[in-house]
PDB file of C-alpha atoms in Angstrom:
ATOM      1  CA  UNK A1019      14.909 -36.103  22.391  1.00 61.00           C
ATOM      2  CA  UNK A1020      17.846 -37.357  20.321  1.00 66.00           C
ATOM      3  CA  UNK A1021      18.594 -35.709  16.991  1.00 72.00           C
ATOM      4  CA  UNK A1022      17.915 -37.751  13.884  1.00 83.00           C
ATOM      5  CA  UNK A1023      20.960 -39.685  12.727  1.00 84.00           C
ATOM      6  CA  UNK A1024      21.251 -37.996   9.266  1.00 89.00           C
ATOM      7  CA  UNK A1025      21.129 -34.573  10.907  1.00 86.00           C
ATOM      8  CA  UNK A1026      23.901 -35.516  13.330  1.00 85.00           C
ATOM      9  CA  UNK A1027      26.034 -36.880  10.480  1.00 89.00           C
ATOM     10  CA  UNK A1028      25.508 -33.724   8.428  1.00 92.00           C
ATOM     11  CA  UNK A1029      26.556 -31.517  11.343  1.00 90.00           C
ATOM     12  CA  UNK A1030      29.637 -33.659  11.889  1.00 91.00           C
ATOM     13  CA  UNK A1031      30.543 -33.498   8.183  1.00 94.00           C
ATOM     14  CA  UNK A1032      30.029 -29.723   8.035  1.00 94.00           C
ATOM     15  CA  UNK A1033      32.170 -29.212  11.128  1.00 93.00           C
ATOM     16  CA  UNK A1034      34.938 -31.299   9.542  1.00 93.00           C
ATOM     17  CA  UNK A1035      34.700 -29.305   6.273  1.00 94.00           C
ATOM     18  CA  UNK A1036      34.727 -26.061   8.271  1.00 93.00           C
ATOM     19  CA  UNK A1037      37.912 -27.194  10.021  1.00 92.00           C
ATOM     20  CA  UNK A1038      39.544 -27.817   6.636  1.00 93.00           C
ATOM     21  CA  UNK A1039      38.364 -24.702   4.762  1.00 93.00           C
ATOM     22  CA  UNK A1040      38.371 -22.029   7.487  1.00 91.00           C
ATOM     23  CA  UNK A1041      42.171 -21.893   7.953  1.00 89.00           C
ATOM     24  CA  UNK A1042      42.577 -21.278   4.210  1.00 88.00           C
ATOM     25  CA  UNK A1043      39.997 -18.492   4.254  1.00 88.00           C
ATOM     26  CA  UNK A1044      41.560 -16.850   7.298  1.00 86.00           C
ATOM     27  CA  UNK A1045      45.026 -17.022   5.764  1.00 81.00           C
ATOM     28  CA  UNK A1046      43.787 -15.511   2.492  1.00 81.00           C
ATOM     29  CA  UNK A1047      41.825 -12.698   4.161  1.00 80.00           C
ATOM     30  CA  UNK A1048      44.361 -11.779   6.821  1.00 77.00           C
ATOM     31  CA  UNK A1049      47.365 -12.084   4.565  1.00 65.00           C
ATOM     32  CA  UNK A1050      47.200  -8.487   3.421  1.00 60.00           C
ATOM     33  CA  UNK A1051      48.702  -7.669   0.020  1.00 59.00           C
ATOM     34  CA  UNK A1052      49.361 -10.905  -1.911  1.00 56.00           C
ATOM     35  CA  UNK A1053      52.633  -9.504  -3.261  1.00 60.00           C
ATOM     36  CA  UNK A1054      53.976  -8.531   0.153  1.00 63.00           C
ATOM     37  CA  UNK A1055      52.659 -11.501   2.092  1.00 58.00           C
ATOM     38  CA  UNK A1056      51.955 -11.447   5.803  1.00 57.00           C
ATOM     39  CA  UNK A1057      53.963  -8.943   7.785  1.00 62.00           C
ATOM     40  CA  UNK A1058      56.208 -10.444  10.430  1.00 61.00           C
ATOM     41  CA  UNK A1059      54.469  -8.749  13.339  1.00 65.00           C
ATOM     42  CA  UNK A1060      51.047 -10.212  12.336  1.00 73.00           C
ATOM     43  CA  UNK A1061      52.115 -13.721  11.321  1.00 76.00           C
ATOM     44  CA  UNK A1062      50.745 -15.186  14.563  1.00 81.00           C
ATOM     45  CA  UNK A1063      47.193 -13.850  14.094  1.00 82.00           C
ATOM     46  CA  UNK A1064      45.694 -16.272  11.494  1.00 83.00           C
ATOM     47  CA  UNK A1065      46.706 -19.461  13.369  1.00 87.00           C
ATOM     48  CA  UNK A1066      45.388 -18.066  16.674  1.00 89.00           C
ATOM     49  CA  UNK A1067      42.064 -16.950  15.157  1.00 89.00           C
ATOM     50  CA  UNK A1068      41.714 -20.310  13.403  1.00 91.00           C
ATOM     51  CA  UNK A1069      42.519 -22.304  16.543  1.00 93.00           C
ATOM     52  CA  UNK A1070      40.120 -20.383  18.797  1.00 95.00           C
ATOM     53  CA  UNK A1071      37.271 -20.493  16.263  1.00 94.00           C
ATOM     54  CA  UNK A1072      37.567 -24.201  15.508  1.00 93.00           C
ATOM     55  CA  UNK A1073      38.019 -24.994  19.216  1.00 94.00           C
ATOM     56  CA  UNK A1074      34.826 -23.074  20.044  1.00 94.00           C
ATOM     57  CA  UNK A1075      32.794 -24.798  17.325  1.00 94.00           C
ATOM     58  CA  UNK A1076      34.092 -28.242  18.251  1.00 93.00           C
ATOM     59  CA  UNK A1077      33.425 -27.581  21.937  1.00 93.00           C
ATOM     60  CA  UNK A1078      29.849 -26.540  21.205  1.00 92.00           C
ATOM     61  CA  UNK A1079      29.367 -29.653  19.088  1.00 90.00           C
ATOM     62  CA  UNK A1080      30.709 -31.976  21.800  1.00 88.00           C
ATOM     63  CA  UNK A1081      28.641 -30.241  24.487  1.00 86.00           C
ATOM     64  CA  UNK A1082      25.508 -30.562  22.368  1.00 85.00           C
ATOM     65  CA  UNK A1083      26.215 -34.284  21.892  1.00 83.00           C
ATOM     66  CA  UNK A1084      26.468 -34.796  25.649  1.00 78.00           C
ATOM     67  CA  UNK A1085      23.365 -32.706  26.372  1.00 79.00           C
ATOM     68  CA  UNK A1086      21.393 -34.464  23.638  1.00 79.00           C
ATOM     69  CA  UNK A1087      20.425 -37.206  26.076  1.00 73.00           C
ATOM     70  CA  UNK A1088      21.592 -36.297  29.577  1.00 69.00           C
ATOM     71  CA  UNK A1089      20.374 -39.513  31.211  1.00 70.00           C
ATOM     72  CA  UNK A1090      22.582 -41.869  29.174  1.00 70.00           C
ATOM     73  CA  UNK A1091      26.047 -40.676  30.154  1.00 59.00           C
ATOM     74  CA  UNK A1092      26.775 -41.802  33.746  1.00 69.00           C
ATOM     75  CA  UNK A1093      29.971 -39.757  34.237  1.00 68.00           C
ATOM     76  CA  UNK A1094      27.876 -36.583  33.947  1.00 65.00           C
ATOM     77  CA  UNK A1095      25.049 -37.748  36.183  1.00 70.00           C
ATOM     78  CA  UNK A1096      24.679 -36.283  39.628  1.00 74.00           C
ATOM     79  CA  UNK A1097      23.463 -38.385  42.543  1.00 79.00           C
ATOM     80  CA  UNK A1098      20.488 -36.045  42.866  1.00 81.00           C
ATOM     81  CA  UNK A1099      18.279 -38.416  44.856  1.00 84.00           C
ATOM     82  CA  UNK A1100      20.973 -38.978  47.480  1.00 87.00           C
ATOM     83  CA  UNK A1101      21.772 -35.265  47.525  1.00 90.00           C
ATOM     84  CA  UNK A1102      18.098 -34.395  48.078  1.00 92.00           C
ATOM     85  CA  UNK A1103      17.791 -36.942  50.895  1.00 94.00           C
ATOM     86  CA  UNK A1104      20.953 -35.595  52.538  1.00 94.00           C
ATOM     87  CA  UNK A1105      19.625 -32.047  52.223  1.00 94.00           C
ATOM     88  CA  UNK A1106      16.291 -33.067  53.751  1.00 94.00           C
ATOM     89  CA  UNK A1107      18.066 -34.865  56.601  1.00 92.00           C
ATOM     90  CA  UNK A1108      20.220 -31.826  57.341  1.00 92.00           C
ATOM     91  CA  UNK A1109      17.185 -29.569  57.167  1.00 92.00           C
ATOM     92  CA  UNK A1110      15.323 -31.754  59.664  1.00 90.00           C
ATOM     93  CA  UNK A1111      18.394 -31.853  61.913  1.00 87.00           C
ATOM     94  CA  UNK A1112      18.552 -28.063  61.940  1.00 87.00           C
ATOM     95  CA  UNK A1113      14.824 -27.896  62.588  1.00 86.00           C
ATOM     96  CA  UNK A1114      15.209 -30.285  65.532  1.00 82.00           C
ATOM     97  CA  UNK A1115      18.059 -28.171  66.894  1.00 81.00           C
ATOM     98  CA  UNK A1116      16.004 -24.965  66.664  1.00 79.00           C
ATOM     99  CA  UNK A1117      12.938 -26.274  68.448  1.00 76.00           C
ATOM    100  CA  UNK A1118      12.416 -24.671  71.833  1.00 57.00           C
ATOM    101  CA  UNK A1119      11.283 -27.702  73.786  1.00 58.00           C
ATOM    102  CA  UNK A1120      12.214 -31.029  72.260  1.00 56.00           C
ATOM    103  CA  UNK A1121       9.618 -33.719  72.722  1.00 59.00           C
ATOM    104  CA  UNK A1122      11.100 -36.811  74.290  1.00 59.00           C
ATOM    105  CA  UNK A1123       8.323 -38.910  72.774  1.00 58.00           C
ATOM    106  CA  UNK A1124       8.848 -37.670  69.190  1.00 57.00           C
ATOM    107  CA  UNK A1125      11.218 -39.755  67.099  1.00 56.00           C
ATOM    108  CA  UNK A1126      14.352 -38.041  65.829  1.00 56.00           C
ATOM    109  CA  UNK A1127      13.921 -38.583  62.103  1.00 54.00           C
ATOM    110  CA  UNK A1128      16.715 -36.248  61.046  1.00 51.00           C
ATOM    111  CA  UNK A1129      19.413 -37.765  63.204  1.00 50.00           C
ATOM    112  CA  UNK A1130      18.392 -41.277  62.201  1.00 49.00           C
ATOM    113  CA  UNK A1131      18.669 -40.595  58.475  1.00 50.00           C
ATOM    114  CA  UNK A1132      21.556 -38.156  58.577  1.00 48.00           C
ATOM    115  CA  UNK A1133      24.187 -40.855  58.998  1.00 51.00           C
ATOM    116  CA  UNK A1134      23.164 -42.647  55.797  1.00 52.00           C
ATOM    117  CA  UNK A1135      23.806 -39.761  53.428  1.00 49.00           C
ATOM    118  CA  UNK A1136      26.233 -37.457  55.180  1.00 47.00           C
TER     119      UNK A1136
END
């Protein structure tokens, strides 16, 4: 079931505002003493924390958008019907191979359909 359009727009807007405000908050909280500034050995920490956090939130948002309606996006679709038919054909082929006495009168269903999907 797709999300309502206003809800999706609000989430997108809040993610954009988070990406603008969060780096400022991280820099202010991890900066240490305002008079001393950030020590040289920890100057890499706020950008890394900001990048990983915003990357994770954006990734979750994009994944949720794709999973919102999984039957619309063809690049993510699996050929599940063809895969199931190929699995069934292989299963029947193995079953035919394991039978003790093959019937000459019985049609070989597995070998006839195996070539289509294998």
